[in-house]
Amino acid sequence: MLVLGIESSCDETGVALYDLEHGLIGNQLHTQMAMHAEYGGVVPELASRDHIRRLVPLTESCLAEAGKTYADIDAVAFTQGPGLGGALLAGSSYANALAFSLDKPVIPVHHLEGHLLSPLLADEKPEFPFVALLVSGGHTQFMAVRGIGDYTLLGESVDDAAGEAFDKTAKLLGLPYPGGAKLSELAKLGSPDAFSFPRPMLHSHDLQMSFSGLKTAVLTAVEKVRAENNGSIPEPTRNDICRAFQDAVVDVLTAKAQKALSDTGFRTLVVAGGVGANWKLRETLGRLKILPPAVKGRPKPQPEAVRVFFPPMAYCTDNGAMIAFAGTMRLKHAQTAGSFNVKPRWPLTDIVDKPNI
Ligand code: KG4
Ligand code: ZN
């Protein structure tokens, strides 16, 4: 069974082919980053138009890469939401038209389910159940995942997503869009003690998070630095701010991950989404241990190891491979009618039908 996956929810056009027997056999991606950079953020209308331009050539390159033809495709999966309405419509119309012309089913996929399942594309795969940390430009959520389609929201950011905070902070520091990855590179050069930013909601006793206050704390620090330096930010100071900001975000995500694992009793953590590419987050979560609660009269509990899975770097940010894969997993429950619509806002917990696999 061969599924073509189409991703077009934001500023990346992704087209991939997933074969149930042989795995991922084609994966093509075009990023619009350079196009949006001069505007300092994604321009939705430009994004939609570019998706339209790229979808056909990317599909042809993907088929050529896999040594397949249109006739070999058994189903077409596409990102139905959440995302930018126009960008989603470009992918949806293309996927539906292609599936209709081939007389094959079309499978609407939730973008976050794509991210969530992307670690299963790695050679070493996590086993259910696990806690998933979805950490992207639009979402920061903890999910209890008991199987495909069985997702319970444990907690999420009440304001900015972690990736959004990375990007906004990068902008404050004068870094070019999209600044998240660049900020994290500069953080490597920063000193750990020069600045200290708050860890919002660290002790909130739940799995809610907040990152907008952190961004404001950075703004205050940046204004002070500028005032002391004739309006500029000296490079070493900028690197120190990057370091302190990243440390604060990673500390919060790590503490909440620990709580999510303790609360559920699961010992597997899966990290997905663009911020999952962050080196510091990978390093810190990679060393995570859980200390079970002490019971009176029993020996002191030993820290328990946690298995932590990250998607391969190439599948951290948006891509077609995760959509082709999630589509394949969903195929048995594919809605072949009425799926042309898109869902720019769509909570992952609203996926009701569970594929029977
Ligand atoms: O999952 P994704 O590609 O798109 C969404 O669905 O949002 O995630 C993009 C986000 C952006 O906010 C970007 O700044 C962030 O992931 N990101 C990073 C890194 N690489 C990408 N954030 C921190 N460190 C990185 N290395
Ligand atoms: Zn994404």
mmCIF file of C-alpha atoms and ligand atoms in Angstrom:
data_model
loop_
_atom_site.group_PDB
_atom_site.id
_atom_site.type_symbol
_atom_site.label_atom_id
_atom_site.label_comp_id
_atom_site.label_asym_id
_atom_site.label_seq_id
_atom_site.Cartn_x
_atom_site.Cartn_y
_atom_site.Cartn_z
ATOM 1 C CA MET A 1 0.000 0.000 0.000
ATOM 2 C CA LEU A 2 1.440 3.323 -1.114
ATOM 3 C CA VAL A 3 0.243 6.625 0.373
ATOM 4 C CA LEU A 4 1.133 10.057 -0.966
ATOM 5 C CA GLY A 5 1.284 12.675 1.808
ATOM 6 C CA ILE A 6 0.798 16.399 1.238
ATOM 7 C CA GLU A 7 1.747 19.040 3.842
ATOM 8 C CA SER A 8 0.876 22.702 3.265
ATOM 9 C CA SER A 9 -0.305 24.089 6.604
ATOM 10 C CA CYS A 10 2.174 26.961 6.881
ATOM 11 C CA ASP A 11 5.384 27.869 5.060
ATOM 12 C CA GLU A 12 6.659 24.455 3.994
ATOM 13 C CA THR A 13 5.383 22.427 1.061
ATOM 14 C CA GLY A 14 6.047 18.757 1.741
ATOM 15 C CA VAL A 15 5.266 15.773 -0.467
ATOM 16 C CA ALA A 16 6.216 12.222 0.515
ATOM 17 C CA LEU A 17 5.470 8.600 -0.331
ATOM 18 C CA TYR A 18 5.066 6.032 2.442
ATOM 19 C CA ASP A 19 4.946 2.366 1.562
ATOM 20 C CA LEU A 20 3.451 0.099 4.222
ATOM 21 C CA GLU A 21 6.022 -2.574 3.435
ATOM 22 C CA HIS A 22 9.153 -0.563 2.627
ATOM 23 C CA GLY A 23 8.603 2.590 4.688
ATOM 24 C CA LEU A 24 9.378 6.057 3.426
ATOM 25 C CA ILE A 25 10.466 5.828 -0.194
ATOM 26 C CA GLY A 26 10.163 9.451 -1.331
ATOM 27 C CA ASN A 27 10.368 12.745 0.559
ATOM 28 C CA GLN A 28 10.464 16.196 -1.022
ATOM 29 C CA LEU A 29 10.322 19.519 0.749
ATOM 30 C CA HIS A 30 10.328 23.147 -0.240
ATOM 31 C CA THR A 31 10.680 25.762 2.465
ATOM 32 C CA GLN A 32 9.408 29.292 1.863
ATOM 33 C CA MET A 33 11.625 30.689 4.622
ATOM 34 C CA ALA A 34 13.668 32.937 2.333
ATOM 35 C CA MET A 35 10.503 34.310 0.709
ATOM 36 C CA HIS A 36 8.948 35.355 4.036
ATOM 37 C CA ALA A 37 12.234 36.508 5.626
ATOM 38 C CA GLU A 38 12.093 40.004 4.144
ATOM 39 C CA TYR A 39 8.680 40.551 5.798
ATOM 40 C CA GLY A 40 9.854 39.266 9.199
ATOM 41 C CA GLY A 41 7.139 36.576 9.340
ATOM 42 C CA VAL A 42 4.859 34.361 7.253
ATOM 43 C CA VAL A 43 2.644 36.273 4.786
ATOM 44 C CA PRO A 44 -0.378 33.943 4.400
ATOM 45 C CA GLU A 45 -1.331 35.014 0.860
ATOM 46 C CA LEU A 46 2.219 34.517 -0.407
ATOM 47 C CA ALA A 47 2.360 31.144 1.339
ATOM 48 C CA SER A 48 -0.840 29.908 -0.394
ATOM 49 C CA ARG A 49 0.356 31.019 -3.829
ATOM 50 C CA ASP A 50 3.722 29.365 -3.369
ATOM 51 C CA HIS A 51 2.144 26.060 -2.274
ATOM 52 C CA ILE A 52 0.118 26.080 -5.511
ATOM 53 C CA ARG A 53 3.309 26.628 -7.533
ATOM 54 C CA ARG A 54 5.252 23.850 -5.776
ATOM 55 C CA LEU A 55 2.804 20.981 -5.321
ATOM 56 C CA VAL A 56 2.920 19.461 -8.812
ATOM 57 C CA PRO A 57 6.715 19.656 -9.345
ATOM 58 C CA LEU A 58 7.362 18.298 -5.839
ATOM 59 C CA THR A 59 4.989 15.373 -6.440
ATOM 60 C CA GLU A 60 6.755 14.559 -9.706
ATOM 61 C CA SER A 61 10.189 14.709 -8.026
ATOM 62 C CA CYS A 62 8.877 12.511 -5.219
ATOM 63 C CA LEU A 63 7.533 9.887 -7.646
ATOM 64 C CA ALA A 64 10.836 9.974 -9.572
ATOM 65 C CA GLU A 65 12.820 9.607 -6.319
ATOM 66 C CA ALA A 66 10.752 6.539 -5.383
ATOM 67 C CA GLY A 67 10.742 5.092 -8.918
ATOM 68 C CA LYS A 68 6.920 5.127 -8.951
ATOM 69 C CA THR A 69 4.189 6.565 -11.144
ATOM 70 C CA TYR A 70 0.815 8.166 -10.354
ATOM 71 C CA ALA A 71 -0.819 4.803 -11.056
ATOM 72 C CA ASP A 72 1.054 3.234 -8.111
ATOM 73 C CA ILE A 73 -0.538 5.579 -5.532
ATOM 74 C CA ASP A 74 -3.220 3.867 -3.397
ATOM 75 C CA ALA A 75 -4.393 6.888 -1.385
ATOM 76 C CA VAL A 76 -3.661 10.588 -0.954
ATOM 77 C CA ALA A 77 -3.277 12.005 2.566
ATOM 78 C CA PHE A 78 -3.213 15.740 3.223
ATOM 79 C CA THR A 79 -3.029 18.130 6.180
ATOM 80 C CA GLN A 80 -6.603 19.237 6.847
ATOM 81 C CA GLY A 81 -5.672 21.485 9.780
ATOM 82 C CA PRO A 82 -4.784 23.265 11.929
ATOM 83 C CA GLY A 83 -2.893 25.930 10.006
ATOM 84 C CA LEU A 84 -3.352 28.887 7.684
ATOM 85 C CA GLY A 85 -6.721 28.657 5.893
ATOM 86 C CA GLY A 86 -5.468 29.531 2.398
ATOM 87 C CA ALA A 87 -2.354 27.387 2.673
ATOM 88 C CA LEU A 88 -4.429 24.415 3.838
ATOM 89 C CA LEU A 89 -6.869 24.954 0.963
ATOM 90 C CA ALA A 90 -4.033 24.782 -1.572
ATOM 91 C CA GLY A 91 -3.017 21.330 -0.289
ATOM 92 C CA SER A 92 -6.587 20.155 0.197
ATOM 93 C CA SER A 93 -7.733 21.076 -3.320
ATOM 94 C CA TYR A 94 -4.645 19.510 -4.837
ATOM 95 C CA ALA A 95 -4.934 16.289 -2.807
ATOM 96 C CA ASN A 96 -8.669 15.950 -3.496
ATOM 97 C CA ALA A 97 -8.298 16.654 -7.228
ATOM 98 C CA LEU A 98 -5.426 14.184 -7.530
ATOM 99 C CA ALA A 99 -7.246 11.461 -5.580
ATOM 100 C CA PHE A 100 -10.415 12.040 -7.626
ATOM 101 C CA SER A 101 -8.524 11.764 -10.917
ATOM 102 C CA LEU A 102 -6.851 8.530 -9.743
ATOM 103 C CA ASP A 103 -10.114 7.224 -8.266
ATOM 104 C CA LYS A 104 -8.398 6.627 -4.925
ATOM 105 C CA PRO A 105 -9.368 7.563 -1.368
ATOM 106 C CA VAL A 106 -8.318 10.828 0.184
ATOM 107 C CA ILE A 107 -7.293 10.908 3.861
ATOM 108 C CA PRO A 108 -7.546 14.101 5.906
ATOM 109 C CA VAL A 109 -4.763 14.244 8.509
ATOM 110 C CA HIS A 110 -4.410 16.365 11.649
ATOM 111 C CA HIS A 111 -1.115 18.248 11.414
ATOM 112 C CA LEU A 112 -0.278 17.593 15.072
ATOM 113 C CA GLU A 113 -0.990 13.895 14.721
ATOM 114 C CA GLY A 114 1.599 13.984 11.958
ATOM 115 C CA HIS A 115 4.136 15.546 14.342
ATOM 116 C CA LEU A 116 3.094 13.228 17.162
ATOM 117 C CA LEU A 117 3.668 10.072 15.123
ATOM 118 C CA SER A 118 6.846 11.294 13.390
ATOM 119 C CA PRO A 119 9.174 9.567 15.910
ATOM 120 C CA LEU A 120 7.720 6.287 14.573
ATOM 121 C CA LEU A 121 9.539 7.067 11.318
ATOM 122 C CA ALA A 122 12.877 6.487 13.078
ATOM 123 C CA ASP A 123 14.623 3.103 13.094
ATOM 124 C CA GLU A 124 14.231 2.871 16.864
ATOM 125 C CA LYS A 125 10.523 3.381 17.567
ATOM 126 C CA PRO A 126 8.717 4.206 20.806
ATOM 127 C CA GLU A 127 6.107 1.795 22.089
ATOM 128 C CA PHE A 128 2.664 2.794 23.383
ATOM 129 C CA PRO A 129 1.733 4.171 25.835
ATOM 130 C CA PHE A 130 3.841 7.323 25.971
ATOM 131 C CA VAL A 131 3.731 10.957 26.945
ATOM 132 C CA ALA A 132 4.093 13.218 23.922
ATOM 133 C CA LEU A 133 5.448 16.719 24.147
ATOM 134 C CA LEU A 134 4.275 18.586 21.050
ATOM 135 C CA VAL A 135 6.379 21.670 20.869
ATOM 136 C CA SER A 136 6.094 23.736 17.715
ATOM 137 C CA GLY A 137 5.552 27.302 16.519
ATOM 138 C CA GLY A 138 1.824 27.097 17.193
ATOM 139 C CA HIS A 139 1.455 24.560 20.017
ATOM 140 C CA THR A 140 3.038 23.436 23.279
ATOM 141 C CA GLN A 141 1.080 20.504 24.629
ATOM 142 C CA PHE A 142 1.511 17.371 26.697
ATOM 143 C CA MET A 143 -0.547 14.416 25.500
ATOM 144 C CA ALA A 144 -1.068 10.950 26.924
ATOM 145 C CA VAL A 145 -0.863 8.658 23.902
ATOM 146 C CA ARG A 146 -2.222 5.124 24.410
ATOM 147 C CA GLY A 147 -2.435 4.167 20.751
ATOM 148 C CA ILE A 148 -2.992 5.658 17.326
ATOM 149 C CA GLY A 149 -5.918 8.074 17.615
ATOM 150 C CA ASP A 150 -6.077 7.717 21.410
ATOM 151 C CA TYR A 151 -4.840 11.083 22.627
ATOM 152 C CA THR A 152 -5.656 12.807 25.928
ATOM 153 C CA LEU A 153 -4.594 16.398 26.477
ATOM 154 C CA LEU A 154 -2.722 16.670 29.795
ATOM 155 C CA GLY A 155 -1.802 20.345 29.650
ATOM 156 C CA GLU A 156 -0.705 23.127 27.324
ATOM 157 C CA SER A 157 0.592 26.654 27.080
ATOM 158 C CA VAL A 158 -2.033 29.170 28.107
ATOM 159 C CA ASP A 159 -0.557 31.848 25.828
ATOM 160 C CA ASP A 160 2.417 31.757 23.421
ATOM 161 C CA ALA A 161 3.733 28.433 22.171
ATOM 162 C CA ALA A 162 7.388 27.751 22.989
ATOM 163 C CA GLY A 163 8.418 28.061 19.313
ATOM 164 C CA GLU A 164 6.520 31.338 19.040
ATOM 165 C CA ALA A 165 8.379 32.625 22.118
ATOM 166 C CA PHE A 166 11.684 31.581 20.507
ATOM 167 C CA ASP A 167 10.769 33.433 17.300
ATOM 168 C CA LYS A 168 9.482 36.581 19.042
ATOM 169 C CA THR A 169 12.519 36.733 21.330
ATOM 170 C CA ALA A 170 14.806 36.285 18.334
ATOM 171 C CA LYS A 171 13.041 39.205 16.663
ATOM 172 C CA LEU A 172 13.528 41.343 19.785
ATOM 173 C CA LEU A 173 17.232 40.591 19.545
ATOM 174 C CA GLY A 174 17.322 41.646 15.901
ATOM 175 C CA LEU A 175 17.839 38.118 14.506
ATOM 176 C CA PRO A 176 16.422 37.373 11.034
ATOM 177 C CA TYR A 177 13.167 35.380 10.687
ATOM 178 C CA PRO A 178 12.640 32.584 11.600
ATOM 179 C CA GLY A 179 14.878 33.188 14.556
ATOM 180 C CA GLY A 180 14.234 30.162 16.799
ATOM 181 C CA ALA A 181 17.012 27.974 15.410
ATOM 182 C CA LYS A 182 19.442 30.907 15.128
ATOM 183 C CA LEU A 183 18.755 31.927 18.747
ATOM 184 C CA SER A 184 19.545 28.431 19.915
ATOM 185 C CA GLU A 185 22.853 28.453 17.986
ATOM 186 C CA LEU A 186 23.864 31.766 19.606
ATOM 187 C CA ALA A 187 22.879 30.383 23.030
ATOM 188 C CA LYS A 188 25.826 27.975 22.685
ATOM 189 C CA LEU A 189 28.164 30.984 22.849
ATOM 190 C CA GLY A 190 26.454 32.614 25.847
ATOM 191 C CA SER A 191 27.453 32.451 29.488
ATOM 192 C CA PRO A 192 25.019 30.679 31.833
ATOM 193 C CA ASP A 193 25.096 33.227 34.670
ATOM 194 C CA ALA A 194 24.960 36.601 32.958
ATOM 195 C CA PHE A 195 21.136 36.827 32.931
ATOM 196 C CA SER A 196 18.366 34.992 34.713
ATOM 197 C CA PHE A 197 14.814 34.975 33.399
ATOM 198 C CA PRO A 198 11.678 33.745 35.168
ATOM 199 C CA ARG A 199 10.399 30.164 34.798
ATOM 200 C CA PRO A 200 6.683 30.925 34.353
ATOM 201 C CA MET A 201 4.207 28.514 35.998
ATOM 202 C CA LEU A 202 7.041 26.207 37.018
ATOM 203 C CA HIS A 203 5.331 25.520 40.352
ATOM 204 C CA SER A 204 1.717 25.622 39.160
ATOM 205 C CA HIS A 205 1.169 21.940 40.155
ATOM 206 C CA ASP A 206 -0.399 21.224 36.786
ATOM 207 C CA LEU A 207 0.773 20.834 33.208
ATOM 208 C CA GLN A 208 -0.191 24.311 32.059
ATOM 209 C CA MET A 209 2.616 26.540 30.780
ATOM 210 C CA SER A 210 3.035 30.195 29.901
ATOM 211 C CA PHE A 211 5.749 31.739 27.766
ATOM 212 C CA SER A 212 4.562 35.268 27.038
ATOM 213 C CA GLY A 213 5.823 36.675 30.370
ATOM 214 C CA LEU A 214 9.264 35.278 29.635
ATOM 215 C CA LYS A 215 9.321 37.172 26.363
ATOM 216 C CA THR A 216 8.388 40.374 28.250
ATOM 217 C CA ALA A 217 11.244 39.776 30.722
ATOM 218 C CA VAL A 218 13.623 39.528 27.761
ATOM 219 C CA LEU A 219 12.186 42.757 26.356
ATOM 220 C CA THR A 220 12.880 44.572 29.623
ATOM 221 C CA ALA A 221 16.468 43.251 29.677
ATOM 222 C CA VAL A 222 16.993 44.211 26.022
ATOM 223 C CA GLU A 223 15.720 47.756 26.616
ATOM 224 C CA LYS A 224 18.130 48.171 29.530
ATOM 225 C CA VAL A 225 21.076 46.846 27.489
ATOM 226 C CA ARG A 226 20.211 49.145 24.582
ATOM 227 C CA ALA A 227 19.936 52.159 26.894
ATOM 228 C CA GLU A 228 23.423 51.416 28.240
ATOM 229 C CA ASN A 229 24.943 50.842 24.797
ATOM 230 C CA ASN A 230 23.705 53.698 22.620
ATOM 231 C CA GLY A 231 20.799 51.675 21.259
ATOM 232 C CA SER A 232 22.737 48.554 20.296
ATOM 233 C CA ILE A 233 23.138 45.097 21.844
ATOM 234 C CA PRO A 234 26.796 43.990 22.067
ATOM 235 C CA GLU A 235 27.206 40.522 20.564
ATOM 236 C CA PRO A 236 28.429 38.781 23.752
ATOM 237 C CA THR A 237 25.455 40.240 25.673
ATOM 238 C CA ARG A 238 23.047 39.093 22.967
ATOM 239 C CA ASN A 239 24.494 35.584 23.218
ATOM 240 C CA ASP A 240 24.111 35.664 27.016
ATOM 241 C CA ILE A 241 20.434 36.648 26.648
ATOM 242 C CA CYS A 242 19.907 33.816 24.136
ATOM 243 C CA ARG A 243 21.462 31.394 26.609
ATOM 244 C CA ALA A 244 19.342 32.579 29.560
ATOM 245 C CA PHE A 245 16.135 32.539 27.503
ATOM 246 C CA GLN A 246 16.757 29.031 26.188
ATOM 247 C CA ASP A 247 17.693 27.768 29.675
ATOM 248 C CA ALA A 248 14.402 29.121 31.054
ATOM 249 C CA VAL A 249 12.255 27.475 28.341
ATOM 250 C CA VAL A 250 14.103 24.161 28.618
ATOM 251 C CA ASP A 251 13.819 24.182 32.433
ATOM 252 C CA VAL A 252 10.039 24.657 32.246
ATOM 253 C CA LEU A 253 9.563 21.993 29.564
ATOM 254 C CA THR A 254 11.771 19.552 31.489
ATOM 255 C CA ALA A 255 9.985 20.059 34.815
ATOM 256 C CA LYS A 256 6.578 19.688 33.164
ATOM 257 C CA ALA A 257 7.718 16.602 31.247
ATOM 258 C CA GLN A 258 8.814 15.077 34.542
ATOM 259 C CA LYS A 259 5.417 15.824 36.066
ATOM 260 C CA ALA A 260 3.554 14.414 33.041
ATOM 261 C CA LEU A 261 5.534 11.170 33.360
ATOM 262 C CA SER A 262 4.968 10.983 37.119
ATOM 263 C CA ASP A 263 1.231 11.694 36.764
ATOM 264 C CA THR A 264 0.655 9.097 34.046
ATOM 265 C CA GLY A 265 3.121 6.505 35.297
ATOM 266 C CA PHE A 266 4.404 6.191 31.709
ATOM 267 C CA ARG A 267 8.157 5.856 31.260
ATOM 268 C CA THR A 268 8.414 6.819 27.606
ATOM 269 C CA LEU A 269 8.542 10.417 26.392
ATOM 270 C CA VAL A 270 8.202 11.384 22.752
ATOM 271 C CA VAL A 271 9.150 14.908 21.712
ATOM 272 C CA ALA A 272 7.809 16.234 18.413
ATOM 273 C CA GLY A 273 7.512 19.535 16.544
ATOM 274 C CA GLY A 274 10.015 22.177 15.439
ATOM 275 C CA VAL A 275 11.397 22.999 18.900
ATOM 276 C CA GLY A 276 12.246 19.288 19.194
ATOM 277 C CA ALA A 277 15.249 20.213 17.020
ATOM 278 C CA ASN A 278 16.630 22.298 19.892
ATOM 279 C CA TRP A 279 19.989 20.905 21.062
ATOM 280 C CA LYS A 280 19.591 21.944 24.690
ATOM 281 C CA LEU A 281 16.135 20.400 24.965
ATOM 282 C CA ARG A 282 17.448 17.156 23.440
ATOM 283 C CA GLU A 283 20.421 17.112 25.791
ATOM 284 C CA THR A 284 18.378 17.838 28.936
ATOM 285 C CA LEU A 285 15.419 15.562 28.241
ATOM 286 C CA GLY A 286 17.840 12.851 27.148
ATOM 287 C CA ARG A 287 19.101 12.683 30.758
ATOM 288 C CA LEU A 288 15.636 12.707 32.341
ATOM 289 C CA LYS A 289 14.981 10.461 35.343
ATOM 290 C CA ILE A 290 11.840 10.129 37.448
ATOM 291 C CA LEU A 291 11.986 9.859 41.214
ATOM 292 C CA PRO A 292 8.955 7.847 42.388
ATOM 293 C CA PRO A 293 7.242 9.186 45.537
ATOM 294 C CA ALA A 294 8.733 7.938 48.814
ATOM 295 C CA VAL A 295 6.543 5.544 50.826
ATOM 296 C CA LYS A 296 6.917 5.535 54.619
ATOM 297 C CA GLY A 297 8.565 2.392 55.941
ATOM 298 C CA ARG A 298 9.857 1.373 52.491
ATOM 299 C CA PRO A 299 13.429 1.803 51.187
ATOM 300 C CA LYS A 300 14.194 5.123 49.505
ATOM 301 C CA PRO A 301 13.043 4.836 45.849
ATOM 302 C CA GLN A 302 15.698 4.870 43.155
ATOM 303 C CA PRO A 303 15.384 7.246 40.170
ATOM 304 C CA GLU A 304 13.713 5.459 37.258
ATOM 305 C CA ALA A 305 15.068 5.789 33.746
ATOM 306 C CA VAL A 306 12.897 7.295 31.025
ATOM 307 C CA ARG A 307 13.141 6.398 27.369
ATOM 308 C CA VAL A 308 13.083 9.603 25.342
ATOM 309 C CA PHE A 309 12.446 9.643 21.606
ATOM 310 C CA PHE A 310 12.911 12.513 19.195
ATOM 311 C CA PRO A 311 11.971 12.412 15.528
ATOM 312 C CA PRO A 312 14.925 12.306 13.173
ATOM 313 C CA MET A 313 16.057 15.960 12.741
ATOM 314 C CA ALA A 314 14.649 16.087 9.197
ATOM 315 C CA TYR A 315 11.136 15.293 10.486
ATOM 316 C CA CYS A 316 11.118 17.744 13.411
ATOM 317 C CA THR A 317 9.878 20.711 11.422
ATOM 318 C CA ASP A 318 6.988 20.497 8.958
ATOM 319 C CA ASN A 319 7.310 17.838 6.267
ATOM 320 C CA GLY A 320 5.266 15.556 4.027
ATOM 321 C CA ALA A 321 6.720 12.331 5.467
ATOM 322 C CA MET A 322 4.812 12.646 8.739
ATOM 323 C CA ILE A 323 1.567 13.276 6.854
ATOM 324 C CA ALA A 324 2.102 10.287 4.544
ATOM 325 C CA PHE A 325 2.825 8.145 7.609
ATOM 326 C CA ALA A 326 -0.117 9.386 9.725
ATOM 327 C CA GLY A 327 -2.347 8.983 6.629
ATOM 328 C CA THR A 328 -1.212 5.388 6.244
ATOM 329 C CA MET A 329 -2.052 4.728 9.915
ATOM 330 C CA ARG A 330 -5.482 6.294 9.420
ATOM 331 C CA LEU A 331 -6.300 4.607 6.126
ATOM 332 C CA LYS A 332 -8.758 2.124 7.571
ATOM 333 C CA HIS A 333 -10.866 4.994 8.854
ATOM 334 C CA ALA A 334 -10.380 7.311 5.901
ATOM 335 C CA GLN A 335 -13.322 9.568 5.201
ATOM 336 C CA THR A 336 -13.485 9.396 1.443
ATOM 337 C CA ALA A 337 -16.319 11.898 1.173
ATOM 338 C CA GLY A 338 -16.719 15.434 2.459
ATOM 339 C CA SER A 339 -13.058 15.904 3.254
ATOM 340 C CA PHE A 340 -12.434 18.829 0.922
ATOM 341 C CA ASN A 341 -13.013 21.271 3.778
ATOM 342 C CA VAL A 342 -10.094 22.427 5.866
ATOM 343 C CA LYS A 343 -9.925 23.055 9.634
ATOM 344 C CA PRO A 344 -7.644 25.990 10.406
ATOM 345 C CA ARG A 345 -8.505 25.514 14.124
ATOM 346 C CA TRP A 346 -8.742 21.880 15.167
ATOM 347 C CA PRO A 347 -7.847 20.486 18.618
ATOM 348 C CA LEU A 348 -6.051 17.151 18.348
ATOM 349 C CA THR A 349 -8.351 15.708 20.997
ATOM 350 C CA ASP A 350 -11.258 16.210 18.559
ATOM 351 C CA ILE A 351 -10.086 13.286 16.432
ATOM 352 C CA VAL A 352 -12.864 10.884 17.287
ATOM 353 C CA ASP A 353 -12.364 7.914 15.029
ATOM 354 C CA LYS A 354 -9.509 5.574 15.921
ATOM 355 C CA PRO A 355 -7.936 3.637 13.080
ATOM 356 C CA ASN A 356 -8.313 -0.036 13.593
ATOM 357 C CA ILE A 357 -4.704 -1.177 13.334
HETATM 358 O O1 KG4 B 1 6.685 22.218 13.839
HETATM 359 P P1 KG4 B 1 7.115 23.428 13.111
HETATM 360 O O2 KG4 B 1 7.985 23.272 11.895
HETATM 361 O O3 KG4 B 1 5.909 24.289 12.630
HETATM 362 C C1 KG4 B 1 4.727 24.419 13.309
HETATM 363 O O4 KG4 B 1 3.853 23.542 13.123
HETATM 364 O O5 KG4 B 1 4.676 25.402 14.080
HETATM 365 O O6 KG4 B 1 7.858 24.343 14.198
HETATM 366 C C2 KG4 B 1 8.398 25.582 13.877
HETATM 367 C C3 KG4 B 1 8.925 26.223 15.146
HETATM 368 C C4 KG4 B 1 9.354 27.659 14.966
HETATM 369 O O7 KG4 B 1 8.802 28.452 15.983
HETATM 370 C C5 KG4 B 1 10.880 27.585 15.080
HETATM 371 O O8 KG4 B 1 11.459 28.753 15.578
HETATM 372 C C6 KG4 B 1 11.047 26.452 16.042
HETATM 373 O O9 KG4 B 1 10.069 25.507 15.640
HETATM 374 N N1 KG4 B 1 12.389 25.870 15.968
HETATM 375 C C7 KG4 B 1 13.279 25.915 16.993
HETATM 376 C C8 KG4 B 1 14.445 25.276 16.532
HETATM 377 N N2 KG4 B 1 14.240 24.878 15.229
HETATM 378 C C9 KG4 B 1 12.982 25.250 14.914
HETATM 379 N N3 KG4 B 1 13.155 26.394 18.243
HETATM 380 C C10 KG4 B 1 14.212 26.258 19.056
HETATM 381 N N4 KG4 B 1 15.378 25.676 18.683
HETATM 382 C C11 KG4 B 1 15.542 25.177 17.440
HETATM 383 N N5 KG4 B 1 16.685 24.594 17.090
HETATM 384 ZN ZN ZN B 2 4.170 21.800 12.439
#
